[in-house]
Coordinates of C-alpha atoms and ligand atoms in Angstrom, one line a residue:
M1 CA 208.8 138.3 91.4
K2 CA 209.8 137.3 94.9
D3 CA 213.0 138.8 96.2
D4 CA 211.5 138.5 99.7
T5 CA 210.3 134.9 100.2
S6 CA 208.3 135.9 103.3
T7 CA 205.7 137.3 100.9
R8 CA 204.6 133.8 99.9
K9 CA 200.8 133.6 99.7
V10 CA 200.2 130.0 100.6
S11 CA 201.6 127.7 103.3
V12 CA 204.1 125.1 102.3
A13 CA 201.6 122.4 103.2
E14 CA 198.8 123.9 101.1
W15 CA 201.2 124.4 98.1
Q16 CA 202.2 120.7 98.3
K17 CA 198.6 119.5 98.6
N18 CA 197.6 121.3 95.4
L19 CA 200.6 120.7 93.1
I20 CA 200.1 117.2 91.7
K21 CA 197.2 116.9 89.3
Q22 CA 196.1 113.4 88.6
S23 CA 194.4 114.8 85.5
E24 CA 197.9 115.5 84.2
I25 CA 199.0 111.9 84.7
D26 CA 196.0 109.8 83.6
P27 CA 195.9 110.8 79.9
Y28 CA 199.4 109.4 79.4
L29 CA 198.6 106.0 80.8
E30 CA 197.5 103.0 78.6
N31 CA 194.8 100.9 80.2
G32 CA 195.9 102.4 83.5
K33 CA 199.5 101.3 83.0
D34 CA 202.7 103.3 82.6
F35 CA 205.4 102.5 80.0
I36 CA 207.7 100.8 82.5
D37 CA 206.8 97.1 82.4
E38 CA 209.1 95.7 85.0
E39 CA 208.3 92.1 84.3
A40 CA 208.9 92.5 80.5
I41 CA 212.2 94.3 81.3
E42 CA 213.4 91.6 83.6
T43 CA 212.5 88.9 81.1
A44 CA 214.3 90.7 78.2
L45 CA 217.4 91.2 80.4
E46 CA 217.4 87.4 81.2
R47 CA 217.0 86.6 77.5
G48 CA 219.6 89.1 76.5
K49 CA 222.3 87.1 78.3
Q50 CA 222.0 84.4 75.7
A51 CA 222.9 86.7 72.7
S52 CA 225.8 85.4 70.6
P53 CA 228.7 87.6 69.5
E54 CA 227.3 87.5 66.0
Q55 CA 224.0 88.9 67.2
I56 CA 225.8 91.6 69.2
R57 CA 227.8 92.6 66.0
E58 CA 224.5 92.9 64.1
I59 CA 223.1 95.1 66.9
I60 CA 226.2 97.3 66.7
K61 CA 225.9 97.6 63.0
K62 CA 222.2 98.7 63.2
A63 CA 223.1 101.4 65.7
Y64 CA 224.9 103.3 62.9
D65 CA 221.5 104.0 61.4
I66 CA 221.0 106.5 64.3
K67 CA 217.6 105.1 65.4
L68 CA 216.3 104.2 68.9
M69 CA 217.3 100.6 69.7
S70 CA 214.7 98.0 70.4
A71 CA 214.2 96.8 74.0
E72 CA 215.4 93.3 72.9
D73 CA 218.6 94.6 71.4
T74 CA 219.3 96.9 74.3
A75 CA 218.9 94.0 76.7
A76 CA 221.5 92.0 74.7
L77 CA 223.9 94.9 74.5
V78 CA 224.0 95.6 78.2
N79 CA 224.7 92.0 79.0
V80 CA 228.0 91.7 77.0
T81 CA 230.8 90.6 79.3
D82 CA 233.5 89.5 76.8
P83 CA 236.2 92.2 77.0
A84 CA 237.0 92.0 73.3
L85 CA 233.4 92.4 72.3
K86 CA 233.0 95.3 74.7
E87 CA 235.9 97.0 72.9
E88 CA 233.9 96.7 69.7
V89 CA 231.0 98.4 71.5
F90 CA 233.3 101.2 72.7
K91 CA 234.7 101.7 69.2
A92 CA 231.2 102.0 67.7
A93 CA 230.2 104.4 70.5
R94 CA 233.1 106.7 69.6
E95 CA 232.3 106.5 65.9
I96 CA 228.6 107.1 66.3
K97 CA 229.3 110.1 68.5
T98 CA 231.6 111.4 65.7
K99 CA 229.1 110.6 63.0
V100 CA 226.3 112.6 64.7
Y101 CA 228.2 115.3 66.6
D102 CA 231.7 115.3 65.0
N103 CA 234.6 116.3 67.4
R104 CA 232.5 118.9 69.2
V105 CA 232.0 119.1 72.9
V106 CA 229.6 121.6 74.4
T107 CA 230.4 123.1 77.9
F108 CA 228.0 124.6 80.4
A109 CA 227.8 125.3 84.1
P110 CA 225.1 124.5 86.6
L111 CA 223.7 127.4 88.7
Y112 CA 222.1 126.4 91.9
C113 CA 219.4 128.9 92.9
G114 CA 217.9 127.4 96.0
S115 CA 218.5 124.6 98.6
K116 CA 215.1 124.7 100.2
C117 CA 213.4 121.4 99.5
V118 CA 210.2 119.7 100.7
N119 CA 211.4 116.3 99.7
S120 CA 213.4 113.7 101.5
C121 CA 215.4 111.9 98.8
K122 CA 217.6 109.5 100.8
Y123 CA 220.8 110.3 98.7
C124 CA 220.6 114.1 98.5
G125 CA 222.3 116.7 100.7
F126 CA 219.3 119.0 100.3
R127 CA 216.7 116.5 101.7
C128 CA 214.5 118.5 104.1
E129 CA 215.6 116.8 107.4
N130 CA 219.3 117.4 106.8
N131 CA 220.1 120.1 109.4
S132 CA 223.7 120.5 108.4
I133 CA 222.8 122.4 105.2
D134 CA 222.6 126.2 105.1
R135 CA 219.1 126.7 103.5
R136 CA 219.0 129.5 101.0
V137 CA 217.1 130.8 98.1
L138 CA 218.9 133.4 96.0
S139 CA 217.2 136.7 95.4
M140 CA 217.0 137.9 91.8
D141 CA 219.9 140.2 92.4
E142 CA 222.0 137.3 93.8
I143 CA 221.1 135.2 90.8
E144 CA 222.3 138.0 88.5
A145 CA 225.5 138.3 90.5
E146 CA 226.2 134.6 90.1
A147 CA 225.4 134.7 86.4
R148 CA 227.6 137.7 85.9
V149 CA 230.6 135.7 87.2
L150 CA 229.7 132.8 84.9
A151 CA 229.2 135.0 81.8
A152 CA 231.7 137.7 82.2
K153 CA 234.6 136.2 84.3
I154 CA 234.5 132.6 83.0
G155 CA 232.9 133.0 79.6
H156 CA 230.0 130.5 79.8
K157 CA 227.2 131.0 77.3
R158 CA 225.0 128.1 78.5
L159 CA 223.7 127.4 82.0
V160 CA 221.6 124.8 83.6
V161 CA 219.7 126.4 86.5
V162 CA 218.9 124.0 89.3
Y163 CA 216.3 124.2 92.1
G164 CA 215.1 122.3 95.1
E165 CA 211.4 121.6 95.2
H166 CA 209.8 124.3 97.3
P167 CA 207.1 127.0 97.0
D168 CA 209.9 129.7 97.3
T169 CA 211.3 128.3 94.0
D170 CA 208.1 127.7 92.2
A171 CA 207.5 128.0 88.4
E172 CA 207.0 131.7 88.7
Y173 CA 210.4 132.1 90.5
I174 CA 212.1 129.8 87.9
A175 CA 210.8 131.8 85.0
E176 CA 211.8 135.1 86.7
S177 CA 215.3 133.8 87.3
M178 CA 215.7 132.8 83.7
K179 CA 214.6 136.2 82.5
R180 CA 217.1 137.9 84.8
I181 CA 219.9 135.7 83.6
Y182 CA 219.1 136.4 79.9
S183 CA 219.1 140.1 80.6
I184 CA 222.8 140.3 81.5
K185 CA 225.2 141.9 79.1
E186 CA 228.6 142.8 80.4
K187 CA 231.6 144.2 78.5
V188 CA 234.6 141.9 78.4
R189 CA 237.9 142.4 76.5
G190 CA 236.8 142.6 72.9
G191 CA 233.2 141.5 73.3
V192 CA 230.3 140.9 75.6
G193 CA 229.6 138.4 78.5
E194 CA 226.1 137.0 78.2
I195 CA 224.2 133.8 78.8
R196 CA 222.5 132.7 75.5
R197 CA 220.9 129.5 76.6
V198 CA 219.3 128.7 80.0
N199 CA 218.4 125.0 80.5
V200 CA 216.4 124.1 83.6
N201 CA 216.8 121.1 86.0
A202 CA 213.8 121.3 88.3
A203 CA 211.2 119.1 89.9
P204 CA 208.2 118.0 87.8
L205 CA 205.8 120.9 87.2
P206 CA 202.2 121.0 86.2
I207 CA 201.4 122.1 82.6
E208 CA 200.5 125.7 83.7
G209 CA 203.9 126.1 85.3
L210 CA 205.7 124.6 82.3
K211 CA 204.1 127.2 80.0
K212 CA 205.7 129.9 82.1
L213 CA 209.1 128.4 81.5
H214 CA 208.4 128.1 77.8
E215 CA 207.5 131.8 77.6
A216 CA 210.6 132.7 79.5
G217 CA 212.7 131.1 76.8
I218 CA 213.8 127.7 78.3
G219 CA 216.4 125.8 76.4
T220 CA 216.2 122.2 77.6
Y221 CA 213.9 121.0 80.5
Q222 CA 215.7 118.2 82.4
V223 CA 214.0 115.9 84.9
F224 CA 216.0 112.8 85.9
Q225 CA 213.7 109.9 86.8
E226 CA 216.5 108.9 89.3
T227 CA 215.4 105.3 89.0
Y228 CA 212.9 103.6 86.7
H229 CA 212.6 100.7 89.2
K230 CA 209.4 101.4 91.1
K231 CA 210.2 99.5 94.3
T232 CA 213.6 101.1 94.5
Y233 CA 212.1 104.5 93.7
E234 CA 209.7 104.1 96.6
S235 CA 212.4 103.0 99.0
V236 CA 214.4 106.3 98.4
H237 CA 211.6 108.8 98.0
P238 CA 209.1 108.5 100.9
V239 CA 205.6 108.1 99.6
Q240 CA 204.1 111.0 101.5
T241 CA 206.5 113.5 99.8
L242 CA 205.9 115.1 96.4
K243 CA 208.7 113.2 94.9
G244 CA 207.3 110.0 96.2
N245 CA 204.8 110.1 93.3
Y246 CA 206.6 107.9 90.7
R247 CA 204.1 108.6 87.9
W248 CA 204.0 112.4 88.4
R249 CA 207.8 112.3 87.7
L250 CA 207.6 109.7 84.9
Y251 CA 205.3 112.0 82.9
A252 CA 207.0 115.3 83.7
L253 CA 208.5 115.5 80.2
H254 CA 205.3 114.5 78.5
R255 CA 203.6 117.4 80.2
A256 CA 206.5 119.6 79.1
M257 CA 205.9 118.6 75.5
D258 CA 202.2 119.4 75.9
A259 CA 203.1 122.8 77.3
G260 CA 205.1 123.6 74.1
I261 CA 208.6 122.7 75.4
D262 CA 209.9 120.4 72.6
D263 CA 213.4 120.1 74.0
V264 CA 213.6 117.7 77.0
A265 CA 216.2 115.7 78.8
V266 CA 216.1 112.3 80.6
G267 CA 218.5 110.9 83.1
A268 CA 218.9 108.2 85.8
L269 CA 220.9 108.4 89.0
F270 CA 223.2 105.5 88.7
G271 CA 223.7 103.5 91.9
L272 CA 220.1 103.2 93.0
A273 CA 218.8 100.2 91.0
P274 CA 220.9 97.8 88.8
W275 CA 222.3 99.9 85.9
R276 CA 221.1 97.5 83.2
F277 CA 217.6 98.0 84.3
E278 CA 218.0 101.8 84.2
I279 CA 219.2 101.7 80.6
M280 CA 216.1 99.7 79.7
G281 CA 214.1 102.4 81.5
L282 CA 215.8 105.2 79.6
V283 CA 215.2 103.5 76.3
A284 CA 211.5 102.9 77.2
H285 CA 211.1 106.5 78.2
A286 CA 212.6 107.7 74.8
R287 CA 210.3 105.3 73.0
D288 CA 207.2 106.6 74.7
L289 CA 208.2 110.2 73.9
E290 CA 208.8 109.3 70.3
K291 CA 205.5 107.4 70.1
R292 CA 203.4 110.3 71.5
F293 CA 205.2 113.4 70.3
G294 CA 207.3 112.2 67.3
L295 CA 210.6 112.9 69.0
G296 CA 212.8 111.6 71.8
P297 CA 214.9 113.3 74.4
H298 CA 217.5 115.9 73.3
T299 CA 220.0 114.7 75.9
V300 CA 220.6 111.9 78.4
S301 CA 222.4 112.5 81.6
V302 CA 224.3 109.9 83.6
P303 CA 224.7 111.2 87.2
R304 CA 226.4 108.6 89.5
L305 CA 225.8 108.7 93.2
E306 CA 228.3 110.9 95.1
P307 CA 228.8 111.5 98.8
A308 CA 226.9 114.4 100.3
A309 CA 227.1 116.2 103.6
D310 CA 225.8 114.3 106.5
T311 CA 224.3 111.6 104.3
D312 CA 224.5 107.9 105.0
F313 CA 225.0 105.7 102.0
S314 CA 225.4 102.4 103.8
W315 CA 222.0 101.3 102.3
V316 CA 223.3 101.6 98.7
Q317 CA 223.5 98.1 97.0
N318 CA 224.1 99.0 93.4
W319 CA 227.2 101.2 93.3
V320 CA 228.4 101.3 89.7
S321 CA 232.0 100.5 89.2
D322 CA 234.2 102.6 87.0
E323 CA 234.3 99.8 84.4
D324 CA 230.6 99.4 84.3
F325 CA 230.1 103.2 84.2
R326 CA 232.2 103.4 81.1
Y327 CA 230.3 100.6 79.5
L328 CA 226.9 101.9 80.3
I329 CA 227.8 105.2 78.6
A330 CA 228.8 103.2 75.5
C331 CA 225.5 101.3 75.6
I332 CA 223.4 104.6 75.9
R333 CA 225.4 106.0 73.0
L334 CA 224.3 103.1 70.8
A335 CA 220.8 102.7 72.2
I336 CA 219.7 106.4 71.9
P337 CA 222.2 107.4 69.2
Y338 CA 220.6 110.7 68.2
A339 CA 220.7 112.1 71.8
G340 CA 223.4 114.3 73.3
L341 CA 225.1 112.6 76.2
I342 CA 226.1 114.6 79.3
V343 CA 228.8 113.6 81.7
T344 CA 229.2 115.9 84.7
N345 CA 231.9 117.0 87.2
R346 CA 230.5 114.6 89.7
E347 CA 233.1 112.4 88.0
K348 CA 236.9 112.8 88.4
P349 CA 239.0 114.2 85.5
E350 CA 240.4 110.8 84.6
M351 CA 237.0 109.3 84.3
I352 CA 235.7 112.2 82.1
R353 CA 238.8 112.0 79.9
S354 CA 238.1 108.3 79.4
V355 CA 234.5 108.7 78.2
I356 CA 234.4 112.1 76.6
K357 CA 234.8 110.7 73.1
M358 CA 231.4 109.1 73.5
C359 CA 229.8 112.2 75.1
T360 CA 228.7 115.6 73.8
Q361 CA 228.6 117.8 76.8
R362 CA 230.4 118.4 80.1
D363 CA 230.3 121.1 82.7
A364 CA 233.3 123.3 83.6
D365 CA 234.4 125.6 86.4
T366 CA 231.5 124.0 88.3
R367 CA 230.2 124.9 91.7
V368 CA 227.1 123.3 93.2
G369 CA 226.7 125.5 96.4
I370 CA 224.1 128.2 96.6
G371 CA 225.9 131.5 95.8
A372 CA 229.1 129.6 95.2
Y373 CA 230.4 131.3 92.1
V374 CA 230.6 134.7 93.7
E375 CA 232.4 133.0 96.6
A376 CA 234.6 130.8 94.5
F377 CA 236.2 133.8 92.9
S378 CA 237.9 134.6 96.3
A379 CA 238.6 131.0 97.4
H380 CA 238.5 128.0 95.1
D381 CA 237.0 125.8 97.8
Q382 CA 234.0 123.5 98.0
R383 CA 231.9 124.1 101.1
E384 CA 230.0 121.0 102.0
E385 CA 227.4 122.7 104.0
T386 CA 226.0 124.6 101.0
Q387 CA 226.2 121.8 98.4
Q388 CA 224.0 119.1 97.1
F389 CA 226.9 116.7 96.7
I390 CA 230.7 116.8 96.4
L391 CA 232.3 117.4 93.1
G392 CA 235.1 115.3 91.4
D393 CA 236.4 118.1 89.1
T394 CA 236.4 121.8 89.8
R395 CA 239.0 122.8 87.2
S396 CA 238.6 126.1 85.3
L397 CA 236.8 126.3 81.9
D398 CA 240.1 127.5 80.4
E399 CA 242.0 124.5 81.7
I400 CA 239.2 122.1 80.5
I401 CA 239.1 123.7 77.1
R402 CA 242.9 123.4 76.8
E403 CA 242.6 119.7 77.7
L404 CA 239.8 119.1 75.3
A405 CA 241.7 120.9 72.5
S406 CA 244.8 118.8 73.2
M407 CA 242.6 115.7 72.7
G408 CA 241.4 117.0 69.3
H409 CA 238.0 118.4 70.4
I410 CA 236.6 121.8 69.4
V411 CA 234.5 123.3 72.2
S412 CA 231.3 124.7 70.8
F413 CA 229.5 127.6 72.4
C414 CA 226.8 127.5 69.8
T415 CA 223.3 128.2 71.0
A416 CA 221.9 129.0 67.5
G417 CA 219.7 125.9 67.3
Y418 CA 217.2 127.1 69.9
R419 CA 217.5 130.8 68.9
C420 CA 216.7 130.0 65.2
G421 CA 213.9 127.6 66.0
R422 CA 216.0 124.5 65.1
T423 CA 214.6 122.5 68.0
G424 CA 212.4 119.5 68.6
K425 CA 211.4 117.5 65.5
K426 CA 213.5 119.7 63.2
I427 CA 216.7 119.1 65.1
M428 CA 216.0 115.4 65.6
D429 CA 215.5 114.8 61.9
A430 CA 218.6 116.8 61.1
L431 CA 220.7 114.8 63.7
E432 CA 219.5 111.5 62.4
S433 CA 220.4 112.4 58.8
G434 CA 223.7 114.0 59.8
R435 CA 222.6 117.4 58.3
E436 CA 222.6 119.3 61.6
G437 CA 226.4 118.6 61.8
C438 CA 227.1 121.0 58.9
F439 CA 225.5 124.0 60.6
C440 CA 227.0 123.0 64.0
K441 CA 230.5 122.7 62.5
L442 CA 230.5 126.2 61.2
N443 CA 228.9 127.6 64.4
A444 CA 231.5 125.8 66.5
V445 CA 234.3 127.6 64.7
L446 CA 232.7 131.0 65.1
T447 CA 231.6 130.6 68.7
F448 CA 234.9 129.0 69.8
Q449 CA 236.9 131.8 68.1
E450 CA 234.8 134.3 70.0
W451 CA 235.5 132.7 73.3
L452 CA 239.2 132.5 72.6
E453 CA 239.3 136.2 71.8
D454 CA 237.3 137.2 74.9
F455 CA 238.4 134.8 77.7
A456 CA 241.3 132.4 76.9
T457 CA 244.7 132.6 78.5
P458 CA 247.6 132.9 76.0
E459 CA 248.4 129.2 76.3
T460 CA 244.8 128.1 75.6
K461 CA 244.4 130.6 72.8
K462 CA 247.4 129.2 71.0
I463 CA 246.1 125.6 71.1
G464 CA 242.6 126.7 70.4
D465 CA 243.6 128.7 67.3
E466 CA 245.4 125.6 66.0
I467 CA 242.2 123.6 66.3
I468 CA 240.2 126.3 64.5
D469 CA 242.8 126.3 61.6
K470 CA 242.5 122.6 61.4
E471 CA 238.6 122.8 61.3
M472 CA 238.8 125.5 58.6
K473 CA 241.0 123.3 56.4
E474 CA 238.6 120.4 56.9
I475 CA 235.6 122.6 56.0
K476 CA 237.4 123.9 52.9
A477 CA 238.2 120.3 51.8
R478 CA 234.4 119.6 51.9
V479 CA 233.5 122.4 49.5
P480 CA 231.4 121.9 47.4
A481 CA 230.3 118.4 48.5
D482 CA 229.0 119.4 51.9
F483 CA 229.3 123.2 52.0
S484 CA 228.7 125.6 49.1
E485 CA 231.4 128.0 47.9
A486 CA 229.2 130.9 49.1
L487 CA 228.8 129.4 52.6
W488 CA 232.6 128.9 52.8
E489 CA 233.2 132.6 51.9
H490 CA 230.6 133.6 54.4
L491 CA 232.4 131.6 57.1
V492 CA 235.8 133.2 56.3
K493 CA 234.3 136.7 56.4
A494 CA 232.4 136.0 59.7
R495 CA 235.6 134.7 61.3
E496 CA 237.4 137.9 60.2
K497 CA 234.6 140.0 61.7
I498 CA 234.9 138.2 65.0
L499 CA 238.7 138.8 65.0
S500 CA 238.0 142.4 64.5
G501 CA 235.5 142.7 67.4
E502 CA 232.0 141.7 66.1
R503 CA 230.2 139.2 68.2
D504 CA 227.3 136.6 68.2
L505 CA 227.5 135.6 64.6
Y506 CA 226.0 132.3 63.6
F507 CA 224.4 130.3 60.8
Ligands
SAM601 N1 215.2 119.0 93.0 C1 215.0 118.8 91.6 C2 214.7 117.3 91.4 O1 215.0 116.5 92.3 O2 214.2 117.0 90.4 C3 216.1 119.3 90.9 C4 217.2 118.5 90.6 S1 218.4 118.0 91.8 C5 218.8 119.5 92.6 C6 219.5 117.5 90.5 C7 219.8 116.1 90.4 O3 221.0 115.8 91.2 C8 218.8 115.1 90.9 O4 217.8 114.8 89.9 C9 219.7 113.8 91.2 O5 219.7 113.0 90.0 C10 221.1 114.4 91.4 N2 221.6 114.1 92.7 C11 221.0 114.3 93.9 N3 221.8 113.8 94.9 C12 222.9 113.3 94.4 C13 224.1 112.7 94.9 N4 224.3 112.5 96.2 N5 225.0 112.4 94.0 C14 224.9 112.6 92.7 N6 223.8 113.2 92.1 C15 222.8 113.5 93.0
SF4_602 FE1 215.1 117.9 96.8 FE2 215.9 117.3 94.3 FE3 217.5 116.9 96.4 FE4 215.4 115.4 96.1 S1 217.1 115.5 94.7 S2 216.0 116.3 98.1 S3 213.9 116.8 95.3 S4 216.8 118.8 95.7

């Protein structure tokens, strides 16, 4: 463990020189080629423009089978321009989300552990030559303090921990920080504040490092490709930097699978290359993961470029309009229908409201500065000089839950899947067949009730309890078709136990 970063054994230069292993890229190539065939993508996109409304309707219909979409169909879908036909795509996207994930939304918070970074991503406030950023790597005690605010004051159960790429935040540090976060247990009202799932968003790691994260109990490993378009990739990630190696990043999740992490997440940073190309890239990525490991990504993230401190964006040529952003989310919902879809507080509340019915996760009470949660509890400000980018929504978890409940969503704090070994292929099969929904529905009730008891304001508790009563009625109406009588009785008892102070009950 490194509380004192001056104890680092190797120089930054040496560490960088030895990190990338060509032997952990080559086995994934086919005839020396990676799975992004730019020419084929461009040709498919051109051809996709010719699709008739009837063909689009056929594509929409097939998406209800909850299978990864073909490249050809995806290319046609992303090229729809007729507003009425687009409405049909939006409708299907909302229905498919409900079919697979019901009315549930999962909330989480990012926890930024370090802003030191050896890379020079043109769009990121943390790029190494940006002198206006206060560089910091949190000590384990500081990480614990941040996580205590998130777990005990706000009530989060799920975090995504985020790191720059630097030897001071290497795989060992990441694993150590996860263990420290899992160790927190703090008494709150009737129960306990604790983080039950730690997801990681970090730079690509070698297999040896990924094994350390697996052992530390990683939830999902997220690596966003940023852009699948190689020329664009090279123009924003200088080639002499670690991140400049396109293929090292492209196969980060393949290595994770080989290291035993069967829960991985893809994403593209929208605004770099044309968004239609990126969707083709995301689908190709999912297909290669399916082909090699029998399962695709657990979630897809759709970060859109945001301003960052002292960062020039005059070079950006592919800003995504709000209208296109909404439509690209609908396309991903149909194209990778089994995957969760994450929209973040980079977006403004109005935007999130307008897409949430197609998505499964959003963050809440978010801060992206280093040490910002401890600070935010005295002043609810964003401080540009500590952040990677500027947020669009910093509302509290309580407010967000109230808003989601008023829109008919139940917020699930369920982390049972990963803790009961329902991950990877098992969860994918269950999602495709709609079976996972049954467990999730029950666990959403129990975990939401727990949160309402321990953290909600009276106003939120009232609307939350109404949602739970509605869910209970729905579940009861599905006995015995979907839930056995015994399961129903078990649920009723578990809810009573939570109301009288027991915690962490799940199916
Ligand atoms: N440093 C690691 C890496 O690059 O893989 C960890 C992730 S980085 C801290 C988290 C993500 O934030 C990046 O993958 C990128 O997609 C996104 N990001 C960076 N700069 C951004 C900006 N200006 N606006 C929106 N998202 C940004
Ligand atoms: Fe570093 Fe990640 Fe920012 Fe690039 S996106 S500069 S790798 S923190």
